[in-house]
Coordinates of C-alpha atoms and ligand atoms in Angstrom, one line a residue:
X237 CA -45.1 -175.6 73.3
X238 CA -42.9 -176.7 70.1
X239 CA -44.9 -177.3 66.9
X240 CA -42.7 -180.0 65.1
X241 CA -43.4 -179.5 61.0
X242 CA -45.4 -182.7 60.7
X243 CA -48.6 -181.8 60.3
X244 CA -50.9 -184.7 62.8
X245 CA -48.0 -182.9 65.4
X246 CA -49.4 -179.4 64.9
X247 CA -53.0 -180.6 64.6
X248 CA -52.6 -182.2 68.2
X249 CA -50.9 -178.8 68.9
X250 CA -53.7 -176.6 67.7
X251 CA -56.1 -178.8 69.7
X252 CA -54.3 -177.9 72.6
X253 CA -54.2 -174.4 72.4
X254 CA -58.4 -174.6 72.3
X255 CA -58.5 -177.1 75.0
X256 CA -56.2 -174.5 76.6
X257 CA -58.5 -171.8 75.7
X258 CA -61.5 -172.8 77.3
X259 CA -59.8 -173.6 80.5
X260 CA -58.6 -170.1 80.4
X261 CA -61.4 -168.6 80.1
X262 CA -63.6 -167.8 83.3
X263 CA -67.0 -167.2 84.0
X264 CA -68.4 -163.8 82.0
X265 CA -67.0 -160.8 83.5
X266 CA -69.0 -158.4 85.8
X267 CA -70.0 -155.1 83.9
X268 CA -68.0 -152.5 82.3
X269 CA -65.5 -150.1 84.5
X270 CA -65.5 -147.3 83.0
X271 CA -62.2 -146.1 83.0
X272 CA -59.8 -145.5 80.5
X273 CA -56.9 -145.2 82.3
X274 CA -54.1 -147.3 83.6
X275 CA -51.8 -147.5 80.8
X276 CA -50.2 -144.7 78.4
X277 CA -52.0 -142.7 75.5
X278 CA -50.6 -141.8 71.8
X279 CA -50.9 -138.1 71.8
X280 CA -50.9 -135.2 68.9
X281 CA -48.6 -132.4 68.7
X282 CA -51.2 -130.4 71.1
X283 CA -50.6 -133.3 74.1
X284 CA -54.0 -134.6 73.6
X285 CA -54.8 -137.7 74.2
X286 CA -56.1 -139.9 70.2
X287 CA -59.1 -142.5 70.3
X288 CA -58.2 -143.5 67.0
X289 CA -60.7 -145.3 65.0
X290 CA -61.1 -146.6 61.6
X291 CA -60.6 -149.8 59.0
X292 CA -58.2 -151.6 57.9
X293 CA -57.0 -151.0 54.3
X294 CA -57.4 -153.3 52.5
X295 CA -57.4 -157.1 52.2
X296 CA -56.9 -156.5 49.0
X297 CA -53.5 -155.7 48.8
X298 CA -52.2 -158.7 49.7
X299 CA -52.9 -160.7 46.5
X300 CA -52.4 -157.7 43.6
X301 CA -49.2 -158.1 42.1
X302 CA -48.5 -153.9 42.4
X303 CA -49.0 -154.5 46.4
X304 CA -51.6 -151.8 46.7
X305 CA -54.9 -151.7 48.0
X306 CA -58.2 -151.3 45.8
X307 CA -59.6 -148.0 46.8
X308 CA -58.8 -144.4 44.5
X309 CA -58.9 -141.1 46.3
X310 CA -62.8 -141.0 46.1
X311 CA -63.4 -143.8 48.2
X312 CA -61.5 -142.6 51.3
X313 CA -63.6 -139.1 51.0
X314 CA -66.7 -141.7 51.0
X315 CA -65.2 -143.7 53.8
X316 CA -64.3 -139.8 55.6
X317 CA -68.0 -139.0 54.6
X318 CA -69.4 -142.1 55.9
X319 CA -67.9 -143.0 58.9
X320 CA -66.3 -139.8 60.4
X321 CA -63.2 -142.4 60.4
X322 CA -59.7 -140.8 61.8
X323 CA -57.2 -143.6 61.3
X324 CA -56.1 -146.3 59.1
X325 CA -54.2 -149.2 59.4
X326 CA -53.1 -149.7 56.4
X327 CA -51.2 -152.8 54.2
X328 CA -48.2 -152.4 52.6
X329 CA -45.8 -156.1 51.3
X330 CA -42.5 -157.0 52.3
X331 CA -42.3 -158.5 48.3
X332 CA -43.2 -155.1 47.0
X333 CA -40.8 -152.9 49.4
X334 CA -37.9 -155.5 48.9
X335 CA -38.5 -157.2 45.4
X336 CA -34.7 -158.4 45.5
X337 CA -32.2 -158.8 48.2
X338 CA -31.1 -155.3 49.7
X339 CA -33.0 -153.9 46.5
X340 CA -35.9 -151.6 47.5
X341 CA -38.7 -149.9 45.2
X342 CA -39.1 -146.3 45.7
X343 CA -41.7 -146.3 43.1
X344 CA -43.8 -148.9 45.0
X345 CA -42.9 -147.0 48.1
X346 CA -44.2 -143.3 46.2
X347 CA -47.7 -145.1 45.7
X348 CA -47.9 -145.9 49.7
X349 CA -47.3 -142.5 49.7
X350 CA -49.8 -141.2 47.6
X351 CA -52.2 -143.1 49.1
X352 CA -51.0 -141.8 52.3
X353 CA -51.7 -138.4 51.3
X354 CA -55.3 -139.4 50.4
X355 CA -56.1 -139.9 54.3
X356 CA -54.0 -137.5 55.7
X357 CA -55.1 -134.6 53.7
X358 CA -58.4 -135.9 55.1
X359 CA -57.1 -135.2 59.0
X360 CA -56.0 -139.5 59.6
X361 CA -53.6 -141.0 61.2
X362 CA -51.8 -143.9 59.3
X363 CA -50.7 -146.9 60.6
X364 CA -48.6 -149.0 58.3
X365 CA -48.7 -152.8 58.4
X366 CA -46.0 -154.8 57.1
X367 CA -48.5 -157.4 56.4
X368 CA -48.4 -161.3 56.3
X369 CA -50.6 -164.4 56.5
X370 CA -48.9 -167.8 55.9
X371 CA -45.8 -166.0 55.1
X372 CA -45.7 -165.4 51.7
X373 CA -47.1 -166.2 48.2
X374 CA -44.5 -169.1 47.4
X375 CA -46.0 -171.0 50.3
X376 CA -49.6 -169.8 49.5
X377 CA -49.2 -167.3 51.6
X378 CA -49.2 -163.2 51.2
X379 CA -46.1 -160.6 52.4
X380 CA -42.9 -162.5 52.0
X381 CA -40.6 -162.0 48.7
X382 CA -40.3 -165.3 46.9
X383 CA -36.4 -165.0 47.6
X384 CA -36.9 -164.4 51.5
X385 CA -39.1 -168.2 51.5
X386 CA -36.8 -171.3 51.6
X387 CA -39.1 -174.2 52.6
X388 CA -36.9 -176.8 51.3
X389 CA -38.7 -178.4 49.0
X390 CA -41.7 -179.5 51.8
X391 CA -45.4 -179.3 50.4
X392 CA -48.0 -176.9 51.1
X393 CA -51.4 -178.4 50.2
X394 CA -54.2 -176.3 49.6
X395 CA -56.7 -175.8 52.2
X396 CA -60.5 -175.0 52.8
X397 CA -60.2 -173.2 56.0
X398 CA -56.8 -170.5 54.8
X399 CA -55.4 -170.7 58.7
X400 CA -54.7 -174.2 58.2
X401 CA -51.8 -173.5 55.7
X402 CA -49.9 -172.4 58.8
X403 CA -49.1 -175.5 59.8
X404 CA -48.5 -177.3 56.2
X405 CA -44.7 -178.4 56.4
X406 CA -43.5 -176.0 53.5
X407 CA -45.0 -173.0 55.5
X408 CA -43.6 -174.2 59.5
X409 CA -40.0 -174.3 57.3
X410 CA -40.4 -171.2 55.8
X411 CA -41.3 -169.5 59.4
X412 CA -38.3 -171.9 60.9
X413 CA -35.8 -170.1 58.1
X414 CA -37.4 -166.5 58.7
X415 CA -36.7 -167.2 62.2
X416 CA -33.3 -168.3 62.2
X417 CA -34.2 -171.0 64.4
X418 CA -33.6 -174.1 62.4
X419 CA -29.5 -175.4 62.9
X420 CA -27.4 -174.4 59.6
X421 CA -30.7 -172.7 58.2
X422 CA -31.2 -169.6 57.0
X423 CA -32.0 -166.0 59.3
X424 CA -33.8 -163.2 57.3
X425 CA -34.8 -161.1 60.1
X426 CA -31.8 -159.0 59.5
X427 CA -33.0 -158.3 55.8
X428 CA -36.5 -157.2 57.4
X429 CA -35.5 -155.3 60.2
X430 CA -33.4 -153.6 57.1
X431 CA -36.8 -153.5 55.1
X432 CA -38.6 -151.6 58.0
X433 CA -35.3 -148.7 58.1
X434 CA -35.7 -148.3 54.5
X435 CA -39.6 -147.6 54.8
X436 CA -39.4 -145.3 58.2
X437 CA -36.7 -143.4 56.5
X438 CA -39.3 -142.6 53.4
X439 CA -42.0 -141.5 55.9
X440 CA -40.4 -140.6 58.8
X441 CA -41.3 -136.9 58.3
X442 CA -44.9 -137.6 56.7
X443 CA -47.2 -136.0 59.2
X444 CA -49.8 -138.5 58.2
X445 CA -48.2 -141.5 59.0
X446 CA -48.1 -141.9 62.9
X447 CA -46.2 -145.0 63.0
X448 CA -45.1 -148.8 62.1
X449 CA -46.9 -151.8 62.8
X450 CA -44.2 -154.0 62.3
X451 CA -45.7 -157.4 61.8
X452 CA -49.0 -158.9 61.3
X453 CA -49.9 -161.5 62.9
X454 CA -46.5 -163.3 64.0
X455 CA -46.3 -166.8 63.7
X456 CA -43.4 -169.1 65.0
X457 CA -43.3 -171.5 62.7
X458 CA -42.0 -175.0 64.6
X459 CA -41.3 -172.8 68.1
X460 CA -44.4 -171.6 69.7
X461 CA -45.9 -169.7 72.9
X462 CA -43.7 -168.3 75.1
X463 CA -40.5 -169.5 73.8
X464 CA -41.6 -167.8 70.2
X465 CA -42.7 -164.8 71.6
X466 CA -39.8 -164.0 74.0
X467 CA -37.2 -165.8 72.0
X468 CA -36.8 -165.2 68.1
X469 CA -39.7 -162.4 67.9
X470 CA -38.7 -160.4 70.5
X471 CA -35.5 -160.3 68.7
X472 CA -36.9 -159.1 65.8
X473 CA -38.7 -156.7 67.5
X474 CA -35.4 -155.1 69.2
X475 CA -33.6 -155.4 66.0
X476 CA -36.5 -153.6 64.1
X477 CA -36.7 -151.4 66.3
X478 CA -33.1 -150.3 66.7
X479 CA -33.4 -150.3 62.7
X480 CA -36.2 -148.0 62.8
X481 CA -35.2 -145.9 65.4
X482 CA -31.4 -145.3 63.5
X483 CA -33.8 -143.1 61.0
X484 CA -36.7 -142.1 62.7
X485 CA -37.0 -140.8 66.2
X486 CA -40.6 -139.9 66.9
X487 CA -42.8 -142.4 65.2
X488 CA -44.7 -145.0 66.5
X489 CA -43.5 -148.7 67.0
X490 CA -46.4 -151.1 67.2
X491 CA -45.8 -154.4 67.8
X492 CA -48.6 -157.5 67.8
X493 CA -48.1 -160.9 69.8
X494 CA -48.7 -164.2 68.6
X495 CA -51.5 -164.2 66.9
X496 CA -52.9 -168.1 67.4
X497 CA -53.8 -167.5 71.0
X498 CA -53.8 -163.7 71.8
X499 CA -56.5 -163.2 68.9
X500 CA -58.4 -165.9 71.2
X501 CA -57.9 -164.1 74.3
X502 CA -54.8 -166.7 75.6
X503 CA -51.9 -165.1 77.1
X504 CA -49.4 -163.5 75.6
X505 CA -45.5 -163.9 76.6
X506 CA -44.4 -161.0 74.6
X507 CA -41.7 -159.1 76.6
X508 CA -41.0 -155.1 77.6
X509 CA -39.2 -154.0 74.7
X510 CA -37.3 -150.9 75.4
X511 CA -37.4 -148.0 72.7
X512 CA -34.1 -146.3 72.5
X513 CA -35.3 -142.8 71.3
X514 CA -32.7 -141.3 74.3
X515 CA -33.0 -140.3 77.9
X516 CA -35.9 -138.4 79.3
X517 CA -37.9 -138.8 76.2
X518 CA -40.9 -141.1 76.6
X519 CA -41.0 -144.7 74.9
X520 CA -43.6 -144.8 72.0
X521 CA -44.0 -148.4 71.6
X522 CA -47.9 -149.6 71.3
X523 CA -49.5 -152.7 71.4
X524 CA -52.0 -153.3 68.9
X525 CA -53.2 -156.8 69.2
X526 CA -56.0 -158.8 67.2
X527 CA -59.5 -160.0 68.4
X528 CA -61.2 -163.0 67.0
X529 CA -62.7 -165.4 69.1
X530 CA -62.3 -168.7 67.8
X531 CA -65.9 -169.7 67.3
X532 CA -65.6 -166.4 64.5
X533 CA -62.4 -168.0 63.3
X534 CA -64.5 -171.2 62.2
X535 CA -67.1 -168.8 60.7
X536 CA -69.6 -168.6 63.2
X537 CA -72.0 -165.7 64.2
X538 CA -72.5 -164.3 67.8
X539 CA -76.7 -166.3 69.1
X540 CA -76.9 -168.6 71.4
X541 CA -74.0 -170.7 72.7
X542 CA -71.4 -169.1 70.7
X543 CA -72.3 -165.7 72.3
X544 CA -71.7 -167.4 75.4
X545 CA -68.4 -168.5 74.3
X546 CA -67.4 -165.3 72.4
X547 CA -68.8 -162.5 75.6
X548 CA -66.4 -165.5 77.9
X549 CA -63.5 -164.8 75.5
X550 CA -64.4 -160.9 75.2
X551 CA -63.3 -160.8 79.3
X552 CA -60.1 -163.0 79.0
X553 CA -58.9 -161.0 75.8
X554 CA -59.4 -157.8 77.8
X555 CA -57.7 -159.4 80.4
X556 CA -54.8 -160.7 78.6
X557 CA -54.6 -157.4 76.8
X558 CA -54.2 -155.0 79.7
X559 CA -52.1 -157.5 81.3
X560 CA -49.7 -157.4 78.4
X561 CA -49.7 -153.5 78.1
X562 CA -48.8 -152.5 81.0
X563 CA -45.7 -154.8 81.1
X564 CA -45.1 -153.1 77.3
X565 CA -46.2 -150.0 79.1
X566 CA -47.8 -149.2 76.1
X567 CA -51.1 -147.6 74.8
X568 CA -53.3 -150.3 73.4
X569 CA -54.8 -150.3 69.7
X570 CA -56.8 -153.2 68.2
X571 CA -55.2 -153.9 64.8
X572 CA -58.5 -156.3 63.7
X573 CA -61.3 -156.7 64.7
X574 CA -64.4 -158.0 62.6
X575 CA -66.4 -160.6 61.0
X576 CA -69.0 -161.3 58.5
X577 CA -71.2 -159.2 59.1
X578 CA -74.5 -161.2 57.4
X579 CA -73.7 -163.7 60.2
X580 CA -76.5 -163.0 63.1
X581 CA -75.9 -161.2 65.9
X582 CA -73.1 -159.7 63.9
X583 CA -73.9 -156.1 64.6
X584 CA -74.8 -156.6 67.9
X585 CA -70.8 -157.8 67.8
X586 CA -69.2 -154.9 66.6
X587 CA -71.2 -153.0 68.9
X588 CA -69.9 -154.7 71.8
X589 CA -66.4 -154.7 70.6
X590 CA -67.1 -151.0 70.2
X591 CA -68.1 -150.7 73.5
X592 CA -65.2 -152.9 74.9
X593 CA -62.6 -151.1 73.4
X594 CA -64.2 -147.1 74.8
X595 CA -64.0 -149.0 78.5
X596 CA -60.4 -150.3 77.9
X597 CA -59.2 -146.6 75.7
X598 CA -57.7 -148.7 72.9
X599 CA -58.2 -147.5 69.3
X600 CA -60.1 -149.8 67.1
X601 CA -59.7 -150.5 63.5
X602 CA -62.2 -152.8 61.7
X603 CA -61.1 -155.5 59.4
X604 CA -61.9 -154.3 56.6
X605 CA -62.8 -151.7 53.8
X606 CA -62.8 -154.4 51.2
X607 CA -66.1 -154.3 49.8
X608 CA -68.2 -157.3 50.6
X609 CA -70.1 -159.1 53.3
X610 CA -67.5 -157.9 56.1
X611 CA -67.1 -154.0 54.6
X612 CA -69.5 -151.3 55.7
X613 CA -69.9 -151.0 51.8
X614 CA -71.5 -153.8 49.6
X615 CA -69.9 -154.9 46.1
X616 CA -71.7 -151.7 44.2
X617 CA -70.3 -149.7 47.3
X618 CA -73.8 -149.3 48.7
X619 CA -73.9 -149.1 53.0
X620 CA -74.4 -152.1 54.2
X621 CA -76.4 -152.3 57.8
X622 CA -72.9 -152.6 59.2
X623 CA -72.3 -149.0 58.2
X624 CA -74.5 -147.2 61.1
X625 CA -72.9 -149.6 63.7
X626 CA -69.3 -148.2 62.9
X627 CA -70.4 -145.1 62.4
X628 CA -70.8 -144.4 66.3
X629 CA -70.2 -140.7 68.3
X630 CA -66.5 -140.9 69.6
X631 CA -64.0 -138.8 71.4
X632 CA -61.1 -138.0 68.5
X633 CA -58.7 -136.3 70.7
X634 CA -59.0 -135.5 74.4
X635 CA -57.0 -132.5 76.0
X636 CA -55.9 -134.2 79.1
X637 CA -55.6 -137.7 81.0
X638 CA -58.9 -139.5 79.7
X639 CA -61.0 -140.9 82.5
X640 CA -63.8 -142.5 80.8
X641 CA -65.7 -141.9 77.4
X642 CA -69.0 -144.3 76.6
X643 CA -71.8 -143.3 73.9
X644 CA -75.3 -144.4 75.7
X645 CA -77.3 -144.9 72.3
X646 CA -80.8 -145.1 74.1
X647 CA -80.3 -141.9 75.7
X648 CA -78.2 -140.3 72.8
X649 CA -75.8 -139.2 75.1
X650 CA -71.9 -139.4 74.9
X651 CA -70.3 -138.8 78.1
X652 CA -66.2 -138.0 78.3
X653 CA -64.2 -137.2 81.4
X654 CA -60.5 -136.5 81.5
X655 CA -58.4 -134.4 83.7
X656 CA -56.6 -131.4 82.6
X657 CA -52.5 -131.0 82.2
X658 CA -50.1 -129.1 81.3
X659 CA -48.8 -130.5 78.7
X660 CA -52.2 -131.2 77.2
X661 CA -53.8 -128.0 74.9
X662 CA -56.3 -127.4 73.1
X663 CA -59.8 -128.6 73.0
X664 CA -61.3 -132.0 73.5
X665 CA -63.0 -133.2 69.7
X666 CA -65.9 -135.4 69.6
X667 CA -67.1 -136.7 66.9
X668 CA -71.0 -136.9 66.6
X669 CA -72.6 -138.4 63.5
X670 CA -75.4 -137.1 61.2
X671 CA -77.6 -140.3 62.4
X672 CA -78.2 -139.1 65.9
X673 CA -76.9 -135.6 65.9
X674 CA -78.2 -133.6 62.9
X675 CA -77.8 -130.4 64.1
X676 CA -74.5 -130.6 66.5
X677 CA -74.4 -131.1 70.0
X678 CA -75.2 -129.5 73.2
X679 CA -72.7 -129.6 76.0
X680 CA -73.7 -130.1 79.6
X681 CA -71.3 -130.8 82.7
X682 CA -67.7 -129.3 83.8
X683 CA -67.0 -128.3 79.7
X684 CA -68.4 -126.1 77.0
X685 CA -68.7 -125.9 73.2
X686 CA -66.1 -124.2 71.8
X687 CA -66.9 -124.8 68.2
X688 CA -69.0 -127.1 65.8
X689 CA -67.4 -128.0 62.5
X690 CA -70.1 -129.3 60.7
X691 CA -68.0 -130.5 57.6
X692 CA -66.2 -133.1 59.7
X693 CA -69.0 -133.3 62.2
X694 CA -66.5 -132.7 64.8
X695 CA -67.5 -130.3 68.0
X696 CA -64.6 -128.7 70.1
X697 CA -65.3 -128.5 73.9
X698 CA -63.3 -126.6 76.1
X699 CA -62.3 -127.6 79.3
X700 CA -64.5 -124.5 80.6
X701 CA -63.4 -121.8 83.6
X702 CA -61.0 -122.7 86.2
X703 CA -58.7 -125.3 87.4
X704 CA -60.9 -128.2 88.1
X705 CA -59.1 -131.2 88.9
X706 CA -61.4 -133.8 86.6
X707 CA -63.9 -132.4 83.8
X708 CA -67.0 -134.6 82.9
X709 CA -69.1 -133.8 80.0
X710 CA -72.2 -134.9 78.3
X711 CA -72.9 -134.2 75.1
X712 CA -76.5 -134.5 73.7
X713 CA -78.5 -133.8 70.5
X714 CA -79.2 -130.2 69.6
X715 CA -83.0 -129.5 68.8
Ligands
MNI119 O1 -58.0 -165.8 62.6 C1 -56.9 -165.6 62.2 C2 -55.8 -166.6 62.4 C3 -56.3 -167.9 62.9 C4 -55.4 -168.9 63.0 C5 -54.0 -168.7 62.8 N1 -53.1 -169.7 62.9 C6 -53.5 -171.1 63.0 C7 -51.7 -169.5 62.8 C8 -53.6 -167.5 62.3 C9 -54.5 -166.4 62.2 N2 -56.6 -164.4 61.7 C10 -57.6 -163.4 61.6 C11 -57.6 -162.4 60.5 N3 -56.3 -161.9 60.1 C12 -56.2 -161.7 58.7 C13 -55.5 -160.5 58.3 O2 -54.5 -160.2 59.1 C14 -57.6 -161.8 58.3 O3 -57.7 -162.1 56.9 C15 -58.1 -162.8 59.2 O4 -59.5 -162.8 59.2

């Protein structure tokens, strides 16, 4: 599909893509298969298998001038405290790292990595996003440096509902000269990929920082679909990548697909990417694409026929998101996820994503930390009832293949299988919150507990005696 920059063309063309959408979608899927398998796993220095989960941090980043995010040291140790929370993706600017042409700030980029400290002091994995939406600031956007934005002089009018700025003519231009896909136009991506090197270089030995998400939410500006994602952003992709990989060998590449579409549970055209860390050595490229079913884009809550709509998309995103992974052959993470969380049925939402993600082994990380009606935390930084829904017994790291993980709430039981390896040492660590676990856990099954750290709220199970082929555990509330 080809979005021309007028904007009654791209209005027909987001039209489309819903009409699209709903004839996509099929009937609500049969319940949940419980197995995590079927595509690769990030794993720690140990071999263990990471269920990562966390927030996003932060919104807020976007629109301060300094690029950083609100929170101070204290409120990660109350989101650690709160949440049991073991990764982060977290927002860093293109206008911050690259203010002016091939000029980078090492003092912006010493912040990042002071902040960085902050959660990995605090045992989390970080994620850095190189974030966007609508480009950048001199289109109304946020990410882009005002000398990377050429949108020829073409208006961008304000706009009620923010996604609509997308397809305001200034914006498609700016994309079309990002992309280097307008005749005799401009083609930055070289300056990015460029961008990306210089920040991999700075963390590429920060033990915290597990790897690079390289793009939020890409949009194609006038080229869309398939020819976007396998044309000009695959491109960038292998060009990043390369870039990246020049300076660091062993961190994590994520890439995202299209957003309009994927985050609806559409396809995704995105194509295997190869990582060119060397022979024998295994890729680490992960997907880590973003759910919001449409209805939530137009600010709707999850009763009635909406549900409907939103549990329909729930089974084509998974769909569409395993179909997509295993041609990446990567581990799946879901960069965003969320929604206000006032709306009703919101909690019954996140629950459900929760739930989705344990039966497909992605990583989750909510949108966001920023305090407000979408944050676990209100204005004053009081819970919200949001907060108990994230903060939900998890496996943290398993030593082994993962089978299956799911947290039965009525019976306040989690249950994890994996099978053992080789490669894989070390103990499996669940996390089990103060809510439903006060005193620890009790281990019943094929494991045993190894250990309780009751600071972290983290027990250790061991894989128990022998050489059993596939170990199941249940782990329950100690009287
Ligand atoms: O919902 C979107 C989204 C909808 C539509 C479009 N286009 C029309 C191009 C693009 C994006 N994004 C969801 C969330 N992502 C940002 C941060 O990455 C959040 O602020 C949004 O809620």
């Amino acid at each position: 599909m080809r979005l021309r920059a007028s904007r009654w063309t791209a209005a027909g063309a987001a039209v489309a893509v819903a009409a699209a959408l709903l004839a996509v979608v099929g009937p609500a899927g049969a319940g949940a298969a419980h197995t995590a398998t079927g595509h690769r796993w990030i794993t720690d220095d140990q071999g263990r298998a990471l269920v990562l989960t966390g927030l996003n941090t932060a919104s807020s980043a976007k629109s301060r001038p300094d690029g950083l995010p609100w929170i101070k040291e204290a409120d990660v140790q109350r989101e650690s405290d709160a949440l049991g929370s073991d990764f982060v993706r977290f927002l860093i600017q293109w206008r911050n790292v690259e203010p002016a042409p091939g000029t980078y700030d090492d003092g912006y980029l010493a912040q990042v990595a002071e902040r960085v400290r902050w959660y990995g002091a605090r045992g989390y994995h970080v994620m850095l996003d190189l974030h966007q939406d609508v480009y950048g600031p001199a289109v109304r956007g946020n990410g882009a440096p005002a000398w990377a934005t050429e949108a020829d002089g073409l208006p961008v009018a304000e706009r009620g509902q923010w996604e609509l700025k997308y397809i305001e003519p200034g914006t498609v231009r700016a994309f079309d000269h990002f992309w280097g896909t307008r005749p005799g136009g401009r083609d930055l991506r070289a300056h990015y990929a460029a961008a990306w090197a210089h920040v991999a270089e700075r963390f590429a030995d920060d033990p915290a920082v597990l790897g690079y998400d390289l793009m939020n939410e890409p949009f194609g500006g006038s080229v869309q679909g398939p020819a976007f994602e396998a044309g000009p952003l695959a491109a960038l992709y292998r060009e990043t990548i390369a870039a990246v990989r020049a300076v660091d060998h062993d961190s994590w590449i994520f890439v995202e697909p299209e957003a309009v579409s994927a985050n609806w549970g559409l396809p995704s055209a995105l194509p295997y990417l190869k990582d060119p860390r060397g022979d024998g050595e295994e890729a680490r490229i992960a997907y880590a694409p973003h759910l919001y079913p449409l209805p939530m884009d137009l600010g709707g809550g999850y009763t009635g026929d909406t549900k409907k709509w939103v549990d329909r998309t729930l089974t084509s995103w998974r769909e569409q998101t395993e179909k997509t992974a295993r041609r990446l052959g990567a581990p799946v993470v879901i960069g965003e996820y969320g929604l206000d969380a006032t709306l009703p049925g919101a909690l019954d939402y996140v629950a459900k994503v929760r739930a989705l993600a344990d039966t497909m082994g992605a990583g989750t990380a909510y949108w966001s930390n920023d305090p407000g009606s979408w944050a676990p935390w209100d204005q004053h930084l009081k819970p919200t009832p949001l907060l108990p829904v994230l903060d939900r017994p998890a496996p943290r790291a398993i030593a082994g293949d993962p089978v299956a993980y799911t947290w039965d709430e009525p019976s306040r039981t989690l249950s994890v299988s994996w099978r053992p390896k080789a490669d894989a040492h070390g103990n499996t660590e669940v996390y089990l919150p103060a809510r439903f676990f006060p005193h620890g856990g009790v281990v019943t099954g094929g494991g045993e507990a190894a250990a309780w750290a009751p600071k972290s709220r983290t027990l250790m199970i061991s894989s128990g005696s022998g050489d059993a082929h596939e170990v199941s555990v249940e782990v329950r509330p100690r009287a």
